[in-house]
XYZ file of C-alpha atoms in Angstrom:
531
model
C 0.000 0.000 0.000
C 1.314 3.470 -0.817
C 2.680 5.743 1.862
C 2.038 9.462 1.886
C 3.663 12.461 3.442
C 1.805 14.439 6.074
C 0.856 17.169 3.597
C -0.538 14.604 1.182
C -2.409 12.866 3.947
C -3.841 16.208 5.039
C -4.914 16.922 1.478
C -6.640 13.554 1.222
C -8.384 14.281 4.506
C -9.766 17.368 2.882
C -10.968 15.324 -0.109
C -12.662 12.750 2.122
C -14.331 14.875 4.802
C -17.062 12.336 5.472
C -14.690 9.544 6.567
C -12.636 11.974 8.637
C -15.790 13.265 10.326
C -16.922 9.722 11.117
C -13.555 8.982 12.732
C -13.628 12.244 14.670
C -17.176 11.527 15.872
C -16.065 8.106 17.111
C -13.066 9.687 18.840
C -15.272 12.260 20.548
C -17.603 9.497 21.784
C -14.632 7.638 23.245
C -13.328 10.776 24.950
C -16.778 11.532 26.322
C -16.908 8.048 27.868
C -13.724 8.755 29.821
C -14.771 12.239 30.954
C -18.401 11.506 31.786
C -17.793 8.422 33.880
C -16.755 9.874 37.232
C -19.359 12.643 37.025
C -22.205 10.222 36.293
C -21.048 7.817 39.013
C -20.719 10.631 41.554
C -24.462 11.305 41.296
C -25.287 7.608 41.667
C -23.034 7.048 44.700
C -25.691 7.440 47.433
C -27.898 4.843 45.710
C -24.955 2.476 45.192
C -23.988 2.649 48.864
C -27.606 2.120 49.885
C -27.737 -1.166 47.944
C -24.194 -2.539 48.284
C -23.201 -1.100 51.660
C -19.513 -0.476 52.367
C -19.772 3.226 53.116
C -16.277 3.180 54.669
C -14.815 2.169 51.288
C -16.809 4.670 49.250
C -13.857 6.883 48.325
C -12.079 3.912 46.746
C -14.721 3.648 44.036
C -13.337 6.898 42.625
C -9.730 6.459 43.799
C -9.321 3.024 42.154
C -10.506 4.441 38.825
C -8.292 7.541 39.100
C -5.211 5.550 40.099
C -5.600 3.039 37.271
C -6.205 5.818 34.741
C -3.184 7.879 35.787
C -0.835 4.895 36.072
C -1.781 3.404 32.690
C -1.783 6.644 30.687
C 1.975 6.683 29.841
C 1.950 2.971 28.978
C -0.917 3.388 26.489
C 0.923 6.251 24.796
C 4.075 4.178 24.394
C 2.187 1.103 23.170
C 0.600 3.224 20.453
C 3.997 4.510 19.353
C 5.499 1.018 19.273
C 2.704 -1.159 17.880
C 0.254 1.162 16.172
C -2.333 3.563 17.474
C -5.485 1.963 16.087
C -4.951 -1.397 17.767
C -3.967 0.020 21.148
C -6.874 2.494 21.115
C -9.451 -0.177 20.279
C -7.974 -2.415 22.987
C -8.371 0.371 25.560
C -12.035 0.805 24.547
C -12.665 -2.942 24.923
C -11.049 -2.992 28.394
C -13.096 0.055 29.404
C -16.319 -1.612 28.255
C -15.461 -4.874 30.055
C -14.835 -2.864 33.226
C -18.131 -1.023 32.732
C -20.101 -4.248 32.281
C -18.476 -5.876 35.307
C -19.033 -2.756 37.445
C -22.715 -2.831 36.539
C -22.907 -6.454 37.723
C -21.004 -5.901 40.987
C -22.604 -7.545 44.026
C -20.614 -5.841 46.784
C -18.364 -2.819 47.253
C -15.161 -4.857 46.983
C -16.145 -6.139 43.539
C -17.159 -2.665 42.412
C -13.785 -1.206 43.443
C -11.901 -3.954 41.585
C -14.009 -3.602 38.451
C -13.625 0.189 38.559
C -9.861 -0.344 38.479
C -10.271 -2.405 35.285
C -12.424 0.357 33.855
C -9.742 2.898 34.768
C -7.063 0.880 32.962
C -9.065 1.219 29.769
C -9.863 4.881 30.409
C -6.137 5.639 30.547
C -5.909 4.833 26.842
C -9.052 6.666 25.727
C -7.934 10.272 26.086
C -4.378 9.527 24.969
C -5.633 7.581 21.958
C -7.950 10.401 20.886
C -5.217 13.033 21.077
C -2.554 10.891 19.408
C -4.829 9.730 16.550
C -5.869 13.321 15.847
C -2.147 14.112 15.866
C -1.589 11.402 13.252
C -4.542 12.277 11.011
C -4.557 16.063 11.103
C -1.512 18.217 10.283
C -0.582 20.588 13.140
C -1.537 23.628 11.065
C -5.079 22.250 10.598
C -5.388 20.708 14.042
C -6.405 23.901 15.803
C -9.889 24.062 14.294
C -10.799 20.743 15.904
C -10.165 22.209 19.366
C -13.771 23.369 19.575
C -15.027 19.790 19.261
C -12.786 18.626 22.102
C -13.641 21.619 24.296
C -17.334 21.062 23.538
C -17.138 17.451 24.707
C -15.406 18.565 27.913
C -17.999 21.256 28.610
C -20.919 18.919 27.883
C -19.412 16.267 30.142
C -18.997 18.676 33.054
C -22.500 20.098 32.703
C -24.360 16.999 31.603
C -22.615 14.376 33.741
C -24.494 15.001 36.999
C -27.798 15.535 35.147
C -27.417 12.317 33.126
C -26.298 10.389 36.199
C -29.283 11.537 38.225
C -31.759 10.799 35.440
C -30.370 7.304 34.774
C -30.246 6.410 38.472
C -33.766 7.633 39.164
C -35.386 5.958 36.160
C -33.293 2.875 35.310
C -31.218 2.156 38.412
C -27.572 2.818 39.240
C -26.291 -0.186 37.265
C -27.255 1.558 34.038
C -24.799 4.321 34.938
C -22.214 1.748 33.849
C -24.201 -0.127 31.204
C -24.861 3.095 29.252
C -21.186 3.056 28.245
C -21.578 -0.197 26.305
C -23.740 0.890 23.322
C -21.753 4.119 22.952
C -18.465 2.233 23.094
C -19.630 -0.337 20.555
C -20.611 2.455 18.138
C -17.140 3.979 18.526
C -15.476 0.587 17.985
C -17.438 -0.149 14.803
C -16.759 3.293 13.313
C -13.046 3.183 14.121
C -12.667 -0.359 12.827
C -14.396 0.435 9.533
C -13.128 3.928 8.735
C -9.830 4.597 10.526
C -6.816 3.493 8.498
C -3.382 3.947 10.030
C -0.127 2.116 9.308
C 0.530 -0.980 11.401
C 3.763 -0.956 13.362
C 5.828 -3.843 14.599
C 8.534 -2.922 17.072
C 11.211 -5.452 17.925
C 12.018 -3.597 21.130
C 10.630 -4.912 24.396
C 8.242 -2.902 26.514
C 10.025 -1.014 29.280
C 8.524 -3.029 32.148
C 10.906 -1.733 34.869
C 10.198 1.846 33.821
C 6.459 1.180 33.749
C 6.606 -0.377 37.241
C 8.617 2.505 38.735
C 6.360 5.136 37.161
C 3.229 3.296 38.317
C 4.529 3.128 41.893
C 5.487 6.817 41.813
C 2.147 7.976 40.372
C 0.194 5.735 42.760
C 2.025 7.168 45.759
C 1.439 10.755 44.586
C -2.266 10.227 43.967
C -2.706 8.490 47.334
C -0.916 11.338 49.125
C -3.169 13.923 47.499
C -6.271 11.769 48.084
C -5.620 10.736 51.690
C -3.693 13.756 52.961
C -5.804 15.830 55.349
C -8.779 13.434 55.108
C -7.967 9.787 55.868
C -4.626 10.701 57.473
C -3.035 13.889 58.772
C -0.527 15.482 56.411
C 2.252 14.855 58.945
C 1.237 11.249 59.714
C 3.640 8.347 59.260
C 1.518 6.852 56.442
C 1.649 10.050 54.366
C 5.385 10.447 55.000
C 5.943 6.838 53.893
C 3.987 7.413 50.691
C 5.941 10.597 49.960
C 9.219 8.724 50.483
C 8.109 5.836 48.255
C 6.877 8.229 45.563
C 10.060 10.302 45.486
C 12.290 7.205 45.451
C 10.273 5.577 42.660
C 10.278 8.701 40.495
C 14.013 9.293 40.979
C 14.602 5.660 40.056
C 12.313 6.064 37.044
C 14.256 9.077 35.731
C 17.549 7.212 36.153
C 16.196 4.100 34.417
C 14.889 6.099 31.460
C 18.473 7.066 30.634
C 19.396 3.350 30.443
C 16.319 1.708 28.859
C 16.478 0.676 25.190
C 12.893 1.827 24.546
C 11.993 4.127 27.476
C 8.314 4.481 28.325
C 8.764 8.255 28.649
C 11.929 9.215 26.715
C 13.572 12.127 28.491
C 14.742 13.691 25.237
C 11.232 15.059 24.625
C 11.819 17.410 27.568
C 14.792 18.961 25.764
C 12.220 20.881 23.752
C 11.532 24.088 25.626
C 7.996 24.270 24.292
C 7.145 20.725 25.351
C 8.439 21.297 28.886
C 6.564 24.594 29.153
C 3.333 22.998 27.893
C 3.706 20.239 30.501
C 3.985 22.901 33.222
C 1.017 24.858 31.857
C -1.050 21.668 31.524
C -0.320 20.805 35.168
C -1.494 24.273 36.251
C -4.638 24.121 34.085
C -5.550 20.812 35.746
C -4.784 22.296 39.169
C -7.053 25.292 38.571
C -9.876 23.728 36.550
C -10.736 20.844 38.854
C -10.355 23.017 41.932
C -12.750 25.567 40.445
C -15.341 22.970 39.420
C -15.201 21.510 42.950
C -15.533 24.690 45.034
C -17.767 26.844 42.837
C -20.825 24.543 43.180
C -20.182 24.309 46.925
C -20.121 28.106 47.183
C -23.253 28.435 45.044
C -25.174 25.900 47.130
C -23.989 27.036 50.552
C -23.802 30.809 50.118
C -26.070 31.632 47.158
C -28.730 29.018 47.965
C -28.664 27.152 44.656
C -29.882 23.568 44.368
C -27.440 20.806 43.396
C -28.831 20.733 39.852
C -28.823 24.498 39.466
C -25.285 24.798 40.802
C -24.144 22.650 37.893
C -26.047 24.795 35.418
C -24.635 27.933 37.053
C -21.188 26.837 35.837
C -22.371 27.596 32.286
C -20.677 31.036 32.149
C -17.291 29.439 32.757
C -17.820 26.399 30.536
C -19.516 28.403 27.762
C -16.708 30.954 27.713
C -14.185 28.113 27.640
C -15.951 26.502 24.676
C -16.280 29.691 22.620
C -12.713 30.828 23.269
C -11.307 27.416 22.438
C -13.141 27.437 19.098
C -11.930 30.961 18.288
C -8.363 30.074 19.286
C -8.483 26.993 17.075
C -9.755 28.914 14.045
C -7.215 31.695 14.453
C -4.385 29.208 14.914
C -5.443 27.321 11.783
C -5.719 30.444 9.636
C -2.510 32.137 10.834
C -0.323 29.300 12.079
C 0.452 31.416 15.153
C -0.476 30.557 18.698
C 1.759 32.169 21.340
C -0.767 34.916 22.077
C -3.222 32.343 23.409
C -1.094 30.836 26.222
C -0.077 34.350 27.285
C -3.635 35.699 27.197
C -4.928 32.503 28.828
C -2.485 32.730 31.715
C -3.363 36.394 32.285
C -7.135 35.878 32.119
C -7.021 32.817 34.356
C -4.978 34.722 36.960
C -7.337 37.725 36.926
C -10.469 35.542 36.937
C -9.337 33.486 39.926
C -8.413 36.639 41.821
C -11.902 38.005 41.124
C -13.434 34.742 42.378
C -11.396 35.106 45.567
C -13.183 38.422 46.275
C -16.640 36.794 46.458
C -18.425 37.007 49.790
C -21.911 36.382 51.171
C -23.303 39.411 49.318
C -21.970 38.534 45.852
C -24.803 38.126 43.337
C -25.084 35.242 40.886
C -24.663 37.696 38.007
C -21.377 38.971 39.429
C -20.036 35.501 40.169
C -21.087 34.476 36.653
C -18.984 37.293 35.175
C -15.992 36.221 37.244
C -16.443 32.622 36.137
C -16.618 33.744 32.510
C -13.203 35.410 32.859
C -11.733 32.149 34.187
C -13.429 30.264 31.349
C -11.917 32.616 28.770
C -8.482 31.890 30.195
C -8.947 28.123 30.260
C -10.346 28.191 26.725
C -7.105 29.786 25.519
C -5.071 27.051 27.206
C -7.024 23.778 27.200
C -6.210 22.471 23.723
C -3.353 24.784 22.730
C -1.199 22.994 25.308
C -1.735 19.644 23.565
C -1.308 21.155 20.089
C 2.028 22.822 20.911
C 3.274 19.761 22.833
C 2.569 17.496 19.844
C 4.142 20.019 17.479
C 7.343 19.960 19.562
C 8.211 16.260 19.135
C 8.888 13.837 16.313
C 6.052 11.740 14.956
C 7.490 8.591 16.519
C 6.992 10.192 19.949
C 3.446 11.470 19.325
C 1.928 8.935 21.715
C 4.279 9.592 24.619
C 3.915 13.349 24.086
C 0.120 13.061 24.246
C 0.203 10.735 27.263
C 2.754 12.859 29.132
C 0.718 16.032 28.636
C -2.441 14.212 29.748
C -0.628 12.767 32.766
C 0.628 16.173 33.914
C -2.885 17.591 33.670
C -4.229 14.632 35.678
C -1.570 15.055 38.369
C -2.299 18.780 38.427
C -5.958 18.079 39.135
C -5.021 15.732 42.001
C -2.751 18.344 43.565
C -5.286 21.114 42.977
C -8.138 19.297 44.678
C -5.889 18.246 47.589
C -4.092 21.533 48.274
C -7.020 23.860 47.596
C -9.245 21.476 49.553
C -6.909 21.473 52.563
C -6.784 25.267 52.573
C -10.553 25.496 52.162
C -11.272 23.077 55.014
C -8.860 24.789 57.406
C -10.369 28.198 56.766
C -13.927 26.893 57.126
C -13.069 25.214 60.435
C -11.332 28.337 61.771
C -14.210 30.587 60.751
C -16.828 28.274 62.260
C -14.859 27.983 65.494
C -14.775 31.759 65.695
C -18.385 32.522 64.694
C -20.301 29.463 65.991
C -18.176 27.607 68.551
C -21.154 25.670 69.955
C -22.684 23.903 66.919
C -20.091 24.774 64.312
C -18.046 21.577 64.373
C -21.014 19.322 63.573
C -22.082 21.529 60.666
C -18.533 21.603 59.327
C -18.326 17.785 59.341
C -21.530 17.624 57.260
C -20.613 20.505 54.945
C -20.148 18.340 51.863
C -23.653 16.905 52.197
C -25.580 20.024 53.201
C -28.331 20.699 50.661
C -29.986 24.075 50.253
C -33.024 22.808 52.203
C -30.855 21.425 55.008
C -28.982 24.695 55.176
C -32.232 26.664 55.492
C -33.271 24.392 58.354
C -30.260 25.417 60.460
C -30.611 28.091 63.134
C -30.116 31.555 61.639
C -26.919 32.232 63.588
C -25.325 28.913 62.591
C -26.411 29.293 58.964
C -24.962 32.802 58.800
C -21.708 31.605 60.361
C -21.459 28.704 57.926
C -22.058 30.931 54.895
C -19.303 33.294 56.037
C -17.039 30.297 56.672
C -17.584 28.889 53.159
C -17.024 32.349 51.711
C -13.752 32.558 53.640
C -12.748 29.080 52.459
C -13.391 29.837 48.805
C -11.478 33.118 49.173
C -8.386 31.192 50.291
C -8.745 28.448 47.689
C -9.203 30.800 44.738
C -6.488 33.180 45.913
C -4.088 30.228 45.959
C -5.315 29.268 42.480
C -4.597 32.811 41.281
C -1.040 32.657 42.604
C -0.473 29.287 40.922
C -1.962 30.617 37.648
C 0.767 33.292 37.593
C 3.218 30.452 36.935
C 1.264 29.537 33.783
C 1.546 33.144 32.598
C 5.296 33.191 33.257
C 5.753 29.875 31.431
C 3.685 31.137 28.470
C 5.942 34.180 28.065
C 8.883 31.874 27.332
C 7.059 29.806 24.666
C 8.735 29.967 21.249
C 6.570 30.798 18.245
C 7.374 27.718 16.141
C 5.317 27.743 12.909
C 2.816 24.914 12.662
C 3.298 22.685 9.649
C 0.525 21.402 7.427
C -1.566 22.057 4.350
C -1.660 25.594 3.063
C 0.723 28.160 1.625
C 2.411 28.776 4.960
C 3.420 25.145 5.292
C 6.807 26.028 3.877
C 7.715 28.080 6.944
C 10.815 26.671 8.519
C 11.431 25.629 12.097
C 12.669 28.137 14.611
C 15.418 27.944 17.206
C 15.896 24.209 17.019
C 12.358 23.410 18.134
C 11.261 21.947 14.818
C 7.640 20.922 14.451
C 6.849 17.262 14.160
C 6.031 17.291 10.483
C 9.349 18.907 9.618
C 11.261 16.104 11.268
C 9.560 12.968 10.097
C 6.801 12.192 7.601
C 3.497 10.734 8.642
C 2.462 7.556 6.866
C -1.151 6.665 6.410
C -2.575 3.546 4.825
C -5.270 4.445 2.339
C-alpha cells in the first residue's frame, strides 16, 4: 500500500471529509466516555452505597478508577507509538467496556472497586488515543480548528454528567450508569474499525517493564498522598510520609532508568524541547485550577447563594460556555494564521485575573457577578485547554506522538489531584477556623456535614449557625481561589517563554521553517497513512 507524506495525507483528509468526520465523531464518543464516567457515578453514589453497603470504602470507588487511569496513561501512549495507534486504542475501549459491564454487575463494594480499576485501565488509553490519533490524522496547522469539538465534549461532560447520572439512576437504576457506556463504546469501535486506516507498526524492542513499574509506583504514591492527605490521614502522619518517600524514590529511580532503557516508556529527550516542557507545566497548572474551580464553585453556590445541586451545575455555564467559545476561536485563528503564542499568554493572564476576582466573592456577591468572574476564568482556560496539547505534539517527532500526548495528559491529571488536595486542605482549614470563631457551639457538627448540606438542610439550620457557615464557606473559597490565582501566575510566566514555532501542514504557509531548534513534528519525520 502506498505511503504518503503528512501534507498529502492532510490533502486527502480534505478530499474525504465524510470519513474523517466519522472517525472524529467516534473519537469524541470515546473521549466523552472517559470524561463523563466519574461525574455520572458521583451522582449515583448514594444509591450504590444504599444497595451494596460499604460506606467506609466509598472513596475507593473513585480512587481506584483515578489511580488506574493515571498509572496506565503513559503505557498506552508508548504502546501506540510502538505497535500502532489503532490497535492500542481499540484495545483500551474494549477494556473500558469490560470494566463497565463488570461494574454494573457488581454484588458488593469490593467487587465494584476492583471492576472500577479495570475500567480505569481502559480509560487511561481513551484520552491519549484520541489526542494521538488526531495528531496522526490532522496536520498541526489544521489541528487547531478541531479544538472546539474537544472543548465542547469537555464542557458537555462537566455540565451533563451530573444531570445524566441523576436521570439514569432515578429511572433505570444505578447499574445503568455503567451499562450506558456499552452501546456508545460499541458504536465507537465499529466506526473506528471500519473507517480509521493507520499504518501498522511492529517494534522489535521490548516494553520497558521496569520503567512502567517505577512510574506506576510513583504515580500511585502521589495520587494516594493527594487523596488521603488531610482526610484519611493527617498530612504529617507516618503513612503520608511513607507514601511521599516511596513516591520520590520511585520517580528518581524512574528518571535514572529512562536514561538506560532501550525503549523508554517516557523518553527524556522530549523534555529537551523548551515548548514541550513549558506545555507540561502549563497543563499541570490548568488541571490544578480547573478541577479546583469545578469543585468549590458549586459548593459556594449551594452554601452561600442558595442554589440547588442541579442548578449549581447549570450555574457553571458562564465558565464552561466561555471556555468553549474561546477554544473554538483560538483553534480557528491558529489554523488560519499558524500562530499561537498569544493564546497561552492571554490565557495565563485571564485565568490569573479571573481566579483573583473569584477570591473576592463574599456572602453578598450576586449570581450575576459571580457568573462574570467565572466567565473570565473560562476565557483563560479556553485559551489554554487544547493549545497545550497542540504545541506539545508540534514539539516532538512523529514517533513520539503517543508519549507526548500521554505525558501532557498525565501532567494535567496530576495537576488536578494536587489542585483538589491543596485547595481542599486550605478550604477546610479556613472553614473550620471561621466556624470555630463565629459558631463555637454547633459549628463543628455543621462543618463535618458541609459536603452533604443541601440548600433545604442549610435553610433548616438556626439563623446564627447558617450565617456563620455561609461566612465560613465564603472565607474558604477566598483562600482556595487566591491560591489558584497565585499558581496561575506560573502559567503566565511559562507562556511568556514559549517559542513561536510555525505549525506545519496544508496551506501556503506550510513552507515556513522551524525556529530555534524546536522543529515541528512534520518537519522532522513524515506521517504515513494507509489508504
